[in-house]
């Protein structure tokens, strides 16, 4: 697969291709992705959503990688990464609430097992992700109901 500008990086042995609006729009017009969108329209919608999110929030990257499946097949999976001082952190966007004031909003949660599912060192990575510095409610600094390393203010 070719991504315009050939921007890629490695994360725990997986090769990720960075997606930005321009290279994603070009990629969606290729025959491979046109055929894939007929089979997996939700994949295209999820990638569209993640790229729009990265356009609004500069400390995030949307990237895709191939995951092996049964019978030698592969599937493309999109991830969001949060840019931290010491590297990139896989995250999942979630909606949560403050336990104190009831604020409700979007967070970046690095602790979900699905983020590390196909990795050999997944249990160690999940343990490390649970030890990352957590953020609090942007309104009252109260505890959030879910683990968060970023919160949309």
PDB file of C-alpha atoms in Angstrom:
ATOM      1  CA  UNK A   1       0.000   0.000   0.000  1.00  0.00           C
ATOM      2  CA  UNK A   2       1.279   3.441  -0.848  1.00  0.00           C
ATOM      3  CA  UNK A   3       0.408   6.490   1.142  1.00  0.00           C
ATOM      4  CA  UNK A   4       1.178   9.876  -0.366  1.00  0.00           C
ATOM      5  CA  UNK A   5       4.430  11.258   1.112  1.00  0.00           C
ATOM      6  CA  UNK A   6       5.174   7.716   2.378  1.00  0.00           C
ATOM      7  CA  UNK A   7       4.836   8.837   5.976  1.00  0.00           C
ATOM      8  CA  UNK A   8       5.059   5.860   8.292  1.00  0.00           C
ATOM      9  CA  UNK A   9       6.395   4.814  11.667  1.00  0.00           C
ATOM     10  CA  UNK A  10       6.885   1.637  13.671  1.00  0.00           C
ATOM     11  CA  UNK A  11       5.153   0.965  16.978  1.00  0.00           C
ATOM     12  CA  UNK A  12       5.884  -2.296  18.829  1.00  0.00           C
ATOM     13  CA  UNK A  13       6.758  -4.111  15.617  1.00  0.00           C
ATOM     14  CA  UNK A  14       3.775  -2.853  13.627  1.00  0.00           C
ATOM     15  CA  UNK A  15       4.215  -0.552  10.643  1.00  0.00           C
ATOM     16  CA  UNK A  16       1.747   2.339  10.676  1.00  0.00           C
ATOM     17  CA  UNK A  17       0.932   4.666   7.793  1.00  0.00           C
ATOM     18  CA  UNK A  18       0.043   8.198   8.845  1.00  0.00           C
ATOM     19  CA  UNK A  19      -3.245   9.431   7.425  1.00  0.00           C
ATOM     20  CA  UNK A  20      -3.977  13.103   6.927  1.00  0.00           C
ATOM     21  CA  UNK A  21      -6.894  14.627   5.082  1.00  0.00           C
ATOM     22  CA  UNK A  22      -5.068  15.011   1.746  1.00  0.00           C
ATOM     23  CA  UNK A  23      -3.529  11.533   1.516  1.00  0.00           C
ATOM     24  CA  UNK A  24      -6.695   9.906   2.906  1.00  0.00           C
ATOM     25  CA  UNK A  25      -8.899  11.574   0.290  1.00  0.00           C
ATOM     26  CA  UNK A  26      -6.530  10.369  -2.461  1.00  0.00           C
ATOM     27  CA  UNK A  27      -6.380   6.872  -0.991  1.00  0.00           C
ATOM     28  CA  UNK A  28     -10.186   6.587  -0.804  1.00  0.00           C
ATOM     29  CA  UNK A  29     -10.325   7.084  -4.582  1.00  0.00           C
ATOM     30  CA  UNK A  30      -8.091   4.082  -5.335  1.00  0.00           C
ATOM     31  CA  UNK A  31      -9.733   0.906  -6.575  1.00  0.00           C
ATOM     32  CA  UNK A  32      -8.622  -1.047  -3.503  1.00  0.00           C
ATOM     33  CA  UNK A  33     -10.359   1.328  -1.078  1.00  0.00           C
ATOM     34  CA  UNK A  34     -13.431   1.781  -3.284  1.00  0.00           C
ATOM     35  CA  UNK A  35     -13.890  -2.001  -3.235  1.00  0.00           C
ATOM     36  CA  UNK A  36     -13.163  -2.115   0.492  1.00  0.00           C
ATOM     37  CA  UNK A  37     -15.691   0.616   1.281  1.00  0.00           C
ATOM     38  CA  UNK A  38     -18.407  -1.547  -0.250  1.00  0.00           C
ATOM     39  CA  UNK A  39     -17.484  -4.361   2.142  1.00  0.00           C
ATOM     40  CA  UNK A  40     -16.427  -2.345   5.193  1.00  0.00           C
ATOM     41  CA  UNK A  41     -18.227   1.027   5.065  1.00  0.00           C
ATOM     42  CA  UNK A  42     -17.841   1.417   8.836  1.00  0.00           C
ATOM     43  CA  UNK A  43     -14.027   1.323   8.457  1.00  0.00           C
ATOM     44  CA  UNK A  44     -14.135   4.287   6.079  1.00  0.00           C
ATOM     45  CA  UNK A  45     -16.489   6.178   8.424  1.00  0.00           C
ATOM     46  CA  UNK A  46     -14.255   5.505  11.449  1.00  0.00           C
ATOM     47  CA  UNK A  47     -11.164   6.711   9.602  1.00  0.00           C
ATOM     48  CA  UNK A  48     -13.026   9.828   8.397  1.00  0.00           C
ATOM     49  CA  UNK A  49     -14.030  10.592  12.006  1.00  0.00           C
ATOM     50  CA  UNK A  50     -10.498  10.061  13.352  1.00  0.00           C
ATOM     51  CA  UNK A  51      -8.915  12.267  10.704  1.00  0.00           C
ATOM     52  CA  UNK A  52     -11.416  15.057  11.386  1.00  0.00           C
ATOM     53  CA  UNK A  53     -10.581  14.710  15.084  1.00  0.00           C
ATOM     54  CA  UNK A  54      -6.831  15.060  14.372  1.00  0.00           C
ATOM     55  CA  UNK A  55      -7.503  18.192  12.316  1.00  0.00           C
ATOM     56  CA  UNK A  56      -9.184  19.791  15.357  1.00  0.00           C
ATOM     57  CA  UNK A  57      -6.652  18.498  17.897  1.00  0.00           C
ATOM     58  CA  UNK A  58      -3.007  18.941  16.955  1.00  0.00           C
ATOM     59  CA  UNK A  59      -1.486  16.458  19.439  1.00  0.00           C
ATOM     60  CA  UNK A  60      -3.003  13.419  17.744  1.00  0.00           C
ATOM     61  CA  UNK A  61      -2.119  11.253  14.746  1.00  0.00           C
ATOM     62  CA  UNK A  62      -4.393   8.912  12.816  1.00  0.00           C
ATOM     63  CA  UNK A  63      -2.582   5.902  11.370  1.00  0.00           C
ATOM     64  CA  UNK A  64      -3.468   2.534   9.872  1.00  0.00           C
ATOM     65  CA  UNK A  65      -1.808  -0.848  10.006  1.00  0.00           C
ATOM     66  CA  UNK A  66      -2.537  -4.322   8.732  1.00  0.00           C
ATOM     67  CA  UNK A  67      -3.636  -6.869  11.317  1.00  0.00           C
ATOM     68  CA  UNK A  68      -3.320 -10.584  10.555  1.00  0.00           C
ATOM     69  CA  UNK A  69      -6.561 -12.543  10.608  1.00  0.00           C
ATOM     70  CA  UNK A  70      -7.436 -16.222  10.368  1.00  0.00           C
ATOM     71  CA  UNK A  71      -6.558 -18.213   7.260  1.00  0.00           C
ATOM     72  CA  UNK A  72      -3.724 -15.851   6.274  1.00  0.00           C
ATOM     73  CA  UNK A  73      -5.995 -12.878   5.624  1.00  0.00           C
ATOM     74  CA  UNK A  74      -5.272  -9.337   6.766  1.00  0.00           C
ATOM     75  CA  UNK A  75      -7.446  -6.368   7.618  1.00  0.00           C
ATOM     76  CA  UNK A  76      -6.629  -2.665   7.892  1.00  0.00           C
ATOM     77  CA  UNK A  77      -7.160  -1.174  11.362  1.00  0.00           C
ATOM     78  CA  UNK A  78      -7.111   2.545  12.176  1.00  0.00           C
ATOM     79  CA  UNK A  79      -5.640   3.830  15.438  1.00  0.00           C
ATOM     80  CA  UNK A  80      -5.347   7.198  17.093  1.00  0.00           C
ATOM     81  CA  UNK A  81      -2.058   8.096  18.748  1.00  0.00           C
ATOM     82  CA  UNK A  82      -1.519  10.838  21.307  1.00  0.00           C
ATOM     83  CA  UNK A  83       1.800  12.667  20.965  1.00  0.00           C
ATOM     84  CA  UNK A  84       3.552  12.616  24.332  1.00  0.00           C
ATOM     85  CA  UNK A  85       6.951  13.938  25.410  1.00  0.00           C
ATOM     86  CA  UNK A  86       8.487  10.458  25.252  1.00  0.00           C
ATOM     87  CA  UNK A  87       6.765   9.200  22.093  1.00  0.00           C
ATOM     88  CA  UNK A  88       3.411   8.120  20.730  1.00  0.00           C
ATOM     89  CA  UNK A  89       0.702   6.500  22.838  1.00  0.00           C
ATOM     90  CA  UNK A  90      -2.163   4.443  21.401  1.00  0.00           C
ATOM     91  CA  UNK A  91      -5.502   5.745  22.642  1.00  0.00           C
ATOM     92  CA  UNK A  92      -9.216   5.266  22.229  1.00  0.00           C
ATOM     93  CA  UNK A  93     -11.587   8.225  22.330  1.00  0.00           C
ATOM     94  CA  UNK A  94     -14.360   7.835  24.865  1.00  0.00           C
ATOM     95  CA  UNK A  95     -17.039   9.916  26.503  1.00  0.00           C
ATOM     96  CA  UNK A  96     -16.970  10.050  30.277  1.00  0.00           C
ATOM     97  CA  UNK A  97     -18.169  12.094  33.231  1.00  0.00           C
ATOM     98  CA  UNK A  98     -16.646  13.797  36.232  1.00  0.00           C
ATOM     99  CA  UNK A  99     -17.429  12.063  39.521  1.00  0.00           C
ATOM    100  CA  UNK A 100     -17.640  15.459  41.240  1.00  0.00           C
ATOM    101  CA  UNK A 101     -19.443  18.022  39.057  1.00  0.00           C
ATOM    102  CA  UNK A 102     -21.049  15.838  36.383  1.00  0.00           C
ATOM    103  CA  UNK A 103     -19.102  17.387  33.457  1.00  0.00           C
ATOM    104  CA  UNK A 104     -19.377  15.127  30.402  1.00  0.00           C
ATOM    105  CA  UNK A 105     -16.910  15.097  27.526  1.00  0.00           C
ATOM    106  CA  UNK A 106     -14.353  13.359  25.330  1.00  0.00           C
ATOM    107  CA  UNK A 107     -11.192  11.795  26.701  1.00  0.00           C
ATOM    108  CA  UNK A 108      -8.206   9.810  25.393  1.00  0.00           C
ATOM    109  CA  UNK A 109      -8.031   6.450  27.176  1.00  0.00           C
ATOM    110  CA  UNK A 110      -4.797   4.430  26.701  1.00  0.00           C
ATOM    111  CA  UNK A 111      -5.819   1.436  28.835  1.00  0.00           C
ATOM    112  CA  UNK A 112      -8.252  -0.494  26.643  1.00  0.00           C
ATOM    113  CA  UNK A 113      -7.099  -4.054  25.825  1.00  0.00           C
ATOM    114  CA  UNK A 114      -8.208  -3.766  22.163  1.00  0.00           C
ATOM    115  CA  UNK A 115      -5.399  -1.248  21.574  1.00  0.00           C
ATOM    116  CA  UNK A 116      -2.807  -3.955  22.241  1.00  0.00           C
ATOM    117  CA  UNK A 117      -4.652  -7.117  21.169  1.00  0.00           C
ATOM    118  CA  UNK A 118      -2.266  -8.417  18.493  1.00  0.00           C
ATOM    119  CA  UNK A 119       0.982  -7.514  20.267  1.00  0.00           C
ATOM    120  CA  UNK A 120       3.198 -10.088  21.970  1.00  0.00           C
ATOM    121  CA  UNK A 121       3.940  -7.763  24.904  1.00  0.00           C
ATOM    122  CA  UNK A 122       0.312  -6.622  25.230  1.00  0.00           C
ATOM    123  CA  UNK A 123       0.021  -7.279  28.968  1.00  0.00           C
ATOM    124  CA  UNK A 124       3.141  -5.256  29.749  1.00  0.00           C
ATOM    125  CA  UNK A 125       1.931  -2.429  27.473  1.00  0.00           C
ATOM    126  CA  UNK A 126      -1.479  -2.401  29.182  1.00  0.00           C
ATOM    127  CA  UNK A 127       0.223  -2.271  32.580  1.00  0.00           C
ATOM    128  CA  UNK A 128       2.417   0.648  31.468  1.00  0.00           C
ATOM    129  CA  UNK A 129      -0.554   2.489  29.977  1.00  0.00           C
ATOM    130  CA  UNK A 130      -2.385   2.231  33.292  1.00  0.00           C
ATOM    131  CA  UNK A 131       0.572   3.944  34.992  1.00  0.00           C
ATOM    132  CA  UNK A 132       0.560   7.017  32.727  1.00  0.00           C
ATOM    133  CA  UNK A 133      -0.222  10.339  34.379  1.00  0.00           C
ATOM    134  CA  UNK A 134      -3.998  10.829  34.423  1.00  0.00           C
ATOM    135  CA  UNK A 135      -5.795  14.091  33.788  1.00  0.00           C
ATOM    136  CA  UNK A 136      -8.769  15.366  35.735  1.00  0.00           C
ATOM    137  CA  UNK A 137     -12.001  17.197  35.005  1.00  0.00           C
ATOM    138  CA  UNK A 138     -11.402  20.412  33.031  1.00  0.00           C
ATOM    139  CA  UNK A 139     -14.072  22.203  35.095  1.00  0.00           C
ATOM    140  CA  UNK A 140     -13.439  21.254  38.736  1.00  0.00           C
ATOM    141  CA  UNK A 141     -10.294  19.035  38.663  1.00  0.00           C
ATOM    142  CA  UNK A 142     -12.400  16.157  39.974  1.00  0.00           C
ATOM    143  CA  UNK A 143     -11.785  12.495  39.194  1.00  0.00           C
ATOM    144  CA  UNK A 144     -13.110  11.189  35.882  1.00  0.00           C
ATOM    145  CA  UNK A 145     -15.019   7.893  35.669  1.00  0.00           C
ATOM    146  CA  UNK A 146     -12.616   6.526  33.041  1.00  0.00           C
ATOM    147  CA  UNK A 147      -8.805   6.600  32.713  1.00  0.00           C
ATOM    148  CA  UNK A 148      -7.723   9.618  30.669  1.00  0.00           C
ATOM    149  CA  UNK A 149      -4.373  11.056  29.577  1.00  0.00           C
ATOM    150  CA  UNK A 150      -6.092  13.894  27.662  1.00  0.00           C
ATOM    151  CA  UNK A 151      -9.430  15.613  28.046  1.00  0.00           C
ATOM    152  CA  UNK A 152     -11.242  17.879  25.609  1.00  0.00           C
ATOM    153  CA  UNK A 153     -11.679  21.204  27.347  1.00  0.00           C
TER     154      UNK A 153
END
